[in-house]
Amino acid sequence: MYGTGFAAGATVSVGTIAAYVEAVTPGQINIELPVNAVAGASTITVTSGGQASNAFPITVSAYAPAVATANGSGSGLGDFFDAKTFAQITAANPATP
């Protein structure tokens, strides 16, 4: 999600269910929607610096697993990032345990 004023430790909820926050910068929060989020009308709320945002309406679709591609075309290399460094995983920068 893009916005302004996000702080380390920000949390996100989908309805009443906590989302997994992958990364936070002052202008962006990367999250994974909760696997147990109910399909249909819901809301997203961000809490940062102790203050909750207004609830933003969303529609949660039944899941359809997919992998984003590095070139955005839907084919080619997957778009994967290292969870610790946020560096893109490539042939030149392979994933390591």
CSV table of C-alpha atoms in Angstrom, one decimal, residues 3 7 12-14 16 19 28 32 38 41 56 58 60 63-64 66-67 79-81 83-84:
chain,number,residue,atom,x,y,z
A,3,GLY,CA,0.7,6.5,1.5
A,7,ALA,CA,6.4,4.2,10.8
A,12,VAL,CA,-2.6,-3.6,9.1
A,13,SER,CA,-5.9,-5.4,9.5
A,14,VAL,CA,-8.3,-6.8,7.0
A,16,THR,CA,-10.8,-7.7,12.2
A,19,ALA,CA,-2.4,-9.0,8.0
A,28,GLN,CA,4.8,2.1,1.5
A,32,GLU,CA,0.2,-10.4,2.8
A,38,VAL,CA,-13.4,-14.0,4.3
A,41,ALA,CA,-16.8,-6.8,1.2
A,56,PHE,CA,-10.7,1.7,3.5
A,58,ILE,CA,-12.0,-3.4,-0.3
A,60,VAL,CA,-11.6,-9.8,-0.9
A,63,TYR,CA,-7.8,-16.8,-3.6
A,64,ALA,CA,-6.2,-17.6,-6.8
A,66,ALA,CA,-0.2,-16.6,-8.6
A,67,VAL,CA,3.4,-15.5,-9.0
A,79,ASP,CA,9.5,-11.6,-9.0
A,80,PHE,CA,10.9,-12.8,-5.7
A,81,PHE,CA,12.7,-10.8,-2.9
A,83,ALA,CA,13.0,-11.3,3.2
A,84,LYS,CA,16.0,-9.9,5.1
